[in-house]
Amino acid sequence: SDATGCEISRESLRKVTQGWGKKVSEKREREALALFDPHEDPNAKIVAVTDPIAKQASISTDGGFVHVREDGWKEVKMTTISSVRPKNKSEKSTDQKGMPYQLPEQEMMLEEHSYQVGFWDAAQMRKYQYRAGLRRDLENCPTISSSNDGALWIKRITKENFPEAVQIVDWFHAAEKIWKIGKETISNKNKRKKWAEERLDDLWLGQLENVQTDLANLDISPAVNPDDVKRAIGYFDNQQDRMKYNQYRLAGYPIGSGTVESGINGVVHHRMKRQGRGWKRDNVNPMLAALSELHSGRFRQEWKTMP
């Protein structure tokens, strides 16, 4: 109603939303494909810069699920880009245990989020992630970090698109692995809690060698699922180049991927995963395109410029 200037019925709203979303989806598809077209003029301005991030940016990528009527539950992929700024003194800081603390590093805040989400595979997501970065002018942003879970496809496409970005394993995923290992191998709750907190303290302070040594010497024989424990332990061996948390915090890099996880819930699931909701395949990407622009604060701009 705000966009059209008058009250409209629910059916008209549905048609307008789907029609506008389809145009937004087609536009972003054209631009994403053109960025990787070898015949495209490299000097041509394919993507217009919107809300550029001048100083420091954070980019996170993850997946969520939408019920597609023809195919069942299918994964959609989202990239969230945020500006990063130092936290004000009035804004409280807590450590990994949720306790107030005062450390020498400057705490950072993530804000001005923009979202790009669609029903894509990893190769397609790479193109849309790159387009999303260009819209925020990440090519000219001097400091970029990327906090994600340990998924290799996220690591790969982010490195291909933004090789200068410092990649970080999301702290909470790493902590979750520690607690999982402890739960599987230490039956006594008090001992388990003490063991996990000591490992997390080492990890928090950048003493990854201590963590790896302890995990290597851990007795996994009592574990109910020893293969799961081995995989969790291997997680720390495979991701050690992205777990230098003390260095990241001192450098002012966010170490969590909460922006994309909350984006999956607030942008996608809140609208697309309601009880009894199912979506036709042809309507998924148009709706996700519309939601991306709406929650990125670009609705008015896109509404006015869309033919």
Short mmCIF file of C-alpha atoms in Angstrom, two decimals:
data_model
loop_
_atom_site.label_atom_id
_atom_site.label_comp_id
_atom_site.label_asym_id
_atom_site.label_seq_id
_atom_site.Cartn_x
_atom_site.Cartn_y
_atom_site.Cartn_z
CA SER A 1 0.00 0.00 0.00
CA ASP A 2 2.88 2.35 0.80
CA ALA A 3 4.46 1.65 -2.59
CA THR A 4 1.28 1.96 -4.65
CA GLY A 5 -0.27 4.84 -2.74
CA CYS A 6 -3.57 3.11 -2.07
CA GLU A 7 -5.09 0.16 -0.25
CA ILE A 8 -4.90 -3.13 -2.17
CA SER A 9 -6.44 -6.56 -1.67
CA ARG A 10 -4.48 -9.63 -0.56
CA GLU A 11 -4.74 -11.16 -4.04
CA SER A 12 -3.49 -7.97 -5.67
CA LEU A 13 -0.70 -7.86 -3.13
CA ARG A 14 0.29 -11.42 -4.02
CA LYS A 15 0.35 -10.65 -7.74
CA VAL A 16 2.28 -7.42 -7.31
CA THR A 17 4.80 -9.02 -4.97
CA GLN A 18 5.40 -12.00 -7.24
CA GLY A 19 5.60 -9.81 -10.32
CA TRP A 20 8.03 -7.38 -8.74
CA GLY A 21 10.04 -10.19 -7.20
CA LYS A 22 10.32 -11.87 -10.59
CA LYS A 23 11.76 -8.69 -12.11
CA VAL A 24 14.24 -8.31 -9.25
CA SER A 25 15.24 -11.96 -9.64
CA GLU A 26 15.71 -11.60 -13.39
CA LYS A 27 17.80 -8.46 -12.92
CA ARG A 28 20.16 -10.03 -10.40
CA GLU A 29 20.47 -13.12 -12.62
CA ARG A 30 21.45 -11.00 -15.62
CA GLU A 31 24.01 -9.08 -13.62
CA ALA A 32 25.48 -12.15 -11.92
CA LEU A 33 25.89 -14.00 -15.21
CA ALA A 34 27.36 -10.95 -16.98
CA LEU A 35 30.07 -10.66 -14.31
CA PHE A 36 31.41 -14.06 -15.34
CA ASP A 37 30.81 -13.72 -19.09
CA PRO A 38 34.16 -13.60 -20.93
CA HIS A 39 32.54 -11.61 -23.74
CA GLU A 40 31.36 -8.84 -21.43
CA ASP A 41 33.18 -5.51 -21.66
CA PRO A 42 35.47 -5.45 -18.57
CA ASN A 43 35.12 -1.66 -18.41
CA ALA A 44 31.34 -1.74 -18.45
CA LYS A 45 29.59 -0.90 -15.19
CA ILE A 46 27.48 -4.04 -14.78
CA VAL A 47 26.49 -3.65 -11.11
CA ALA A 48 25.55 -0.36 -9.49
CA VAL A 49 27.15 0.29 -6.10
CA THR A 50 24.61 0.57 -3.27
CA ASP A 51 25.49 1.46 0.33
CA PRO A 52 29.29 1.13 -0.09
CA ILE A 53 31.35 0.03 2.91
CA ALA A 54 34.35 2.33 3.11
CA LYS A 55 36.43 1.01 6.04
CA GLN A 56 35.76 -2.54 7.20
CA ALA A 57 33.38 -5.25 6.04
CA SER A 58 32.35 -8.72 7.14
CA ILE A 59 30.89 -11.33 4.80
CA SER A 60 29.23 -14.58 5.92
CA THR A 61 27.53 -17.33 3.93
CA ASP A 62 25.29 -20.21 4.99
CA GLY A 63 22.26 -22.26 4.00
CA GLY A 64 18.66 -22.73 5.10
CA PHE A 65 15.73 -24.81 3.90
CA VAL A 66 12.50 -24.07 2.04
CA HIS A 67 9.77 -26.55 1.14
CA VAL A 68 9.43 -26.76 -2.64
CA ARG A 69 6.20 -28.49 -3.63
CA GLU A 70 7.71 -30.43 -6.50
CA ASP A 71 10.86 -31.54 -4.67
CA GLY A 72 10.41 -31.41 -0.88
CA TRP A 73 12.80 -29.56 1.42
CA LYS A 74 15.60 -27.88 -0.53
CA GLU A 75 18.54 -25.79 0.59
CA VAL A 76 18.73 -22.11 -0.23
CA LYS A 77 21.99 -20.22 0.19
CA MET A 78 22.50 -16.78 1.71
CA THR A 79 25.34 -14.28 1.86
CA THR A 80 25.21 -11.47 4.40
CA ILE A 81 27.48 -8.43 4.10
CA SER A 82 27.86 -6.04 7.02
CA SER A 83 29.85 -2.96 7.89
CA VAL A 84 32.08 -3.28 10.95
CA ARG A 85 32.80 -0.53 13.47
CA PRO A 86 34.38 -0.27 16.94
CA LYS A 87 31.96 -0.86 19.77
CA ASN A 88 31.14 2.15 21.95
CA LYS A 89 32.10 2.06 25.63
CA SER A 90 28.44 1.98 26.60
CA GLU A 91 27.93 -1.28 24.68
CA LYS A 92 28.69 -4.27 26.92
CA SER A 93 31.27 -6.93 26.06
CA THR A 94 31.21 -10.59 27.13
CA ASP A 95 33.59 -13.50 26.72
CA GLN A 96 32.77 -16.95 25.32
CA LYS A 97 31.13 -17.85 28.64
CA GLY A 98 28.88 -14.80 28.57
CA MET A 99 30.77 -13.03 31.36
CA PRO A 100 31.69 -9.33 31.23
CA TYR A 101 35.33 -8.67 30.48
CA GLN A 102 37.83 -5.99 29.55
CA LEU A 103 40.48 -7.03 27.01
CA PRO A 104 43.09 -4.91 25.22
CA GLU A 105 41.54 -5.51 21.80
CA GLN A 106 38.85 -3.22 20.42
CA GLU A 107 35.41 -4.84 20.35
CA MET A 108 33.57 -4.56 17.06
CA MET A 109 29.94 -4.19 16.01
CA LEU A 110 28.32 -5.44 12.79
CA GLU A 111 25.57 -3.32 11.26
CA GLU A 112 24.05 -2.11 7.97
CA HIS A 113 23.43 -5.68 6.83
CA SER A 114 22.57 -6.58 3.27
CA TYR A 115 21.32 -9.98 2.17
CA GLN A 116 21.49 -12.06 -0.98
CA VAL A 117 19.65 -15.37 -0.89
CA GLY A 118 18.47 -17.79 -3.54
CA PHE A 119 17.77 -21.36 -4.57
CA TRP A 120 21.26 -22.02 -5.96
CA ASP A 121 24.05 -24.57 -5.93
CA ALA A 122 27.56 -23.59 -4.80
CA ALA A 123 28.73 -22.58 -8.29
CA GLN A 124 25.73 -20.30 -8.75
CA MET A 125 26.10 -18.91 -5.23
CA ARG A 126 29.64 -17.84 -6.07
CA LYS A 127 28.32 -15.51 -8.80
CA TYR A 128 25.63 -14.00 -6.61
CA GLN A 129 28.00 -13.61 -3.67
CA TYR A 130 30.41 -11.70 -5.90
CA ARG A 131 27.60 -9.49 -7.20
CA ALA A 132 26.48 -8.79 -3.63
CA GLY A 133 30.03 -7.76 -2.74
CA LEU A 134 30.28 -5.39 -5.70
CA ARG A 135 27.03 -3.70 -4.66
CA ARG A 136 28.67 -2.86 -1.33
CA ASP A 137 31.91 -1.85 -3.13
CA LEU A 138 34.03 -4.50 -1.42
CA GLU A 139 36.59 -4.18 -4.21
CA ASN A 140 37.62 -0.87 -2.65
CA CYS A 141 37.12 -1.83 1.01
CA PRO A 142 40.56 -2.06 2.69
CA THR A 143 39.62 -4.59 5.41
CA ILE A 144 37.44 -7.65 4.86
CA SER A 145 36.92 -10.69 7.04
CA SER A 146 34.66 -13.70 6.57
CA SER A 147 33.32 -15.79 9.46
CA ASN A 148 31.59 -19.03 8.54
CA ASP A 149 31.14 -22.62 9.62
CA GLY A 150 33.63 -25.18 8.31
CA ALA A 151 31.84 -25.92 5.01
CA LEU A 152 34.44 -26.26 2.27
CA TRP A 153 32.20 -24.82 -0.45
CA ILE A 154 31.87 -21.56 1.51
CA LYS A 155 35.62 -21.37 2.03
CA ARG A 156 36.24 -22.02 -1.67
CA ILE A 157 33.84 -19.53 -3.22
CA THR A 158 34.73 -16.79 -0.72
CA LYS A 159 38.43 -17.21 -1.48
CA GLU A 160 37.74 -17.13 -5.22
CA ASN A 161 35.62 -13.99 -4.97
CA PHE A 162 37.48 -12.09 -2.24
CA PRO A 163 41.02 -13.55 -1.89
CA GLU A 164 42.03 -10.66 0.37
CA ALA A 165 39.38 -11.54 2.97
CA VAL A 166 40.63 -13.07 6.24
CA GLN A 167 38.67 -16.30 6.62
CA ILE A 168 37.63 -17.38 10.13
CA VAL A 169 35.83 -20.43 11.46
CA ASP A 170 32.83 -19.21 13.42
CA TRP A 171 33.71 -19.35 17.11
CA PHE A 172 30.41 -20.93 18.17
CA HIS A 173 30.77 -23.80 15.67
CA ALA A 174 34.25 -24.52 17.03
CA ALA A 175 32.98 -24.37 20.63
CA GLU A 176 30.10 -26.67 19.73
CA LYS A 177 32.62 -29.24 18.46
CA ILE A 178 34.54 -29.10 21.74
CA TRP A 179 31.39 -29.70 23.78
CA LYS A 180 30.35 -32.51 21.45
CA ILE A 181 33.70 -34.27 21.91
CA GLY A 182 33.48 -33.83 25.66
CA LYS A 183 29.95 -35.19 25.80
CA GLU A 184 30.94 -38.31 23.85
CA THR A 185 34.12 -39.09 25.80
CA ILE A 186 33.68 -37.86 29.39
CA SER A 187 30.71 -39.22 31.32
CA ASN A 188 31.17 -37.19 34.50
CA LYS A 189 29.44 -33.84 33.99
CA ASN A 190 31.75 -31.84 36.23
CA LYS A 191 34.90 -33.25 34.64
CA ARG A 192 33.41 -32.73 31.20
CA LYS A 193 32.59 -29.10 31.95
CA LYS A 194 36.08 -28.45 33.32
CA TRP A 195 37.73 -30.17 30.34
CA ALA A 196 35.65 -28.28 27.74
CA GLU A 197 36.16 -24.90 29.38
CA GLU A 198 39.93 -25.43 29.54
CA ARG A 199 40.03 -26.33 25.84
CA LEU A 200 37.92 -23.29 24.99
CA ASP A 201 40.19 -21.04 27.05
CA ASP A 202 43.18 -22.35 25.09
CA LEU A 203 41.35 -21.82 21.81
CA TRP A 204 40.24 -18.32 22.80
CA LEU A 205 43.81 -17.33 23.66
CA GLY A 206 45.24 -18.76 20.44
CA GLN A 207 46.90 -21.79 22.02
CA LEU A 208 45.70 -24.14 19.31
CA GLU A 209 48.66 -26.48 19.74
CA ASN A 210 47.53 -27.23 23.29
CA VAL A 211 44.05 -28.02 22.00
CA GLN A 212 45.36 -30.32 19.27
CA THR A 213 47.73 -32.12 21.65
CA ASP A 214 44.95 -32.74 24.15
CA LEU A 215 42.57 -33.96 21.45
CA ALA A 216 45.22 -36.28 20.04
CA ASN A 217 45.74 -37.85 23.47
CA LEU A 218 42.04 -38.11 24.26
CA ASP A 219 40.69 -41.59 24.97
CA ILE A 220 37.76 -42.02 22.59
CA SER A 221 37.10 -45.67 23.49
CA PRO A 222 34.08 -44.85 25.70
CA ALA A 223 32.43 -42.80 22.96
CA VAL A 224 29.07 -44.04 21.73
CA ASN A 225 29.91 -42.75 18.23
CA PRO A 226 33.71 -42.89 17.90
CA ASP A 227 33.59 -42.03 14.19
CA ASP A 228 31.74 -38.80 14.99
CA VAL A 229 34.38 -37.96 17.60
CA LYS A 230 37.18 -38.62 15.12
CA ARG A 231 35.53 -36.31 12.60
CA ALA A 232 35.12 -33.60 15.23
CA ILE A 233 38.78 -33.92 16.22
CA GLY A 234 39.77 -33.82 12.54
CA TYR A 235 37.79 -30.58 12.26
CA PHE A 236 40.43 -28.81 14.37
CA ASP A 237 43.30 -30.31 12.36
CA ASN A 238 41.74 -29.25 9.05
CA GLN A 239 40.67 -25.76 10.13
CA GLN A 240 43.66 -24.61 12.19
CA ASP A 241 44.62 -21.95 9.64
CA ARG A 242 41.24 -20.29 10.33
CA MET A 243 41.22 -20.58 14.14
CA LYS A 244 43.71 -17.92 15.24
CA TYR A 245 41.10 -16.28 17.44
CA ASN A 246 43.47 -14.23 19.56
CA GLN A 247 44.96 -12.64 16.44
CA TYR A 248 41.54 -12.01 14.92
CA ARG A 249 40.25 -10.31 18.05
CA LEU A 250 43.35 -8.13 18.36
CA ALA A 251 43.00 -7.16 14.70
CA GLY A 252 39.33 -6.24 15.20
CA TYR A 253 37.80 -9.04 13.11
CA PRO A 254 34.38 -10.42 14.11
CA ILE A 255 34.70 -14.13 14.94
CA GLY A 256 31.03 -15.10 14.72
CA SER A 257 28.65 -15.81 11.83
CA GLY A 258 25.51 -14.80 13.70
CA THR A 259 24.49 -12.25 11.06
CA VAL A 260 23.92 -14.86 8.36
CA GLU A 261 22.34 -17.34 10.79
CA SER A 262 19.89 -14.72 12.05
CA GLY A 263 19.37 -13.68 8.42
CA ILE A 264 18.36 -17.22 7.48
CA ASN A 265 15.78 -17.18 10.28
CA GLY A 266 14.55 -13.60 9.94
CA VAL A 267 14.68 -13.13 6.17
CA VAL A 268 13.98 -16.64 4.85
CA HIS A 269 12.35 -18.90 7.43
CA HIS A 270 10.07 -16.23 8.92
CA ARG A 271 8.35 -15.79 5.55
CA MET A 272 9.07 -19.00 3.65
CA LYS A 273 8.84 -21.69 6.35
CA ARG A 274 5.48 -21.06 7.92
CA GLN A 275 3.34 -23.99 9.01
CA GLY A 276 1.80 -25.73 6.01
CA ARG A 277 3.66 -23.48 3.60
CA GLY A 278 4.91 -24.90 0.31
CA TRP A 279 6.29 -22.99 -2.63
CA LYS A 280 6.15 -23.63 -6.34
CA ARG A 281 9.67 -23.89 -7.72
CA ASP A 282 9.13 -20.93 -10.09
CA ASN A 283 8.09 -18.69 -7.17
CA VAL A 284 11.00 -19.47 -4.82
CA ASN A 285 13.73 -17.25 -6.28
CA PRO A 286 11.40 -14.31 -7.05
CA MET A 287 10.22 -14.32 -3.43
CA LEU A 288 13.75 -14.69 -2.09
CA ALA A 289 14.91 -11.85 -4.35
CA ALA A 290 12.14 -9.62 -3.04
CA LEU A 291 12.94 -10.52 0.57
CA SER A 292 16.64 -9.85 -0.03
CA GLU A 293 15.97 -6.30 -1.18
CA LEU A 294 13.32 -5.63 1.47
CA HIS A 295 15.49 -6.69 4.41
CA SER A 296 18.56 -4.95 2.95
CA GLY A 297 16.68 -1.65 3.12
CA ARG A 298 16.61 -1.30 -0.66
CA PHE A 299 12.92 -1.80 -1.34
CA ARG A 300 12.11 1.82 -2.25
CA GLN A 301 15.12 2.15 -4.51
CA GLU A 302 14.44 -1.09 -6.37
CA TRP A 303 10.71 -0.40 -6.61
CA LYS A 304 11.29 2.96 -8.23
CA THR A 305 13.99 1.81 -10.66
CA MET A 306 12.35 -1.45 -11.75
CA PRO A 307 10.63 -1.11 -15.18
#
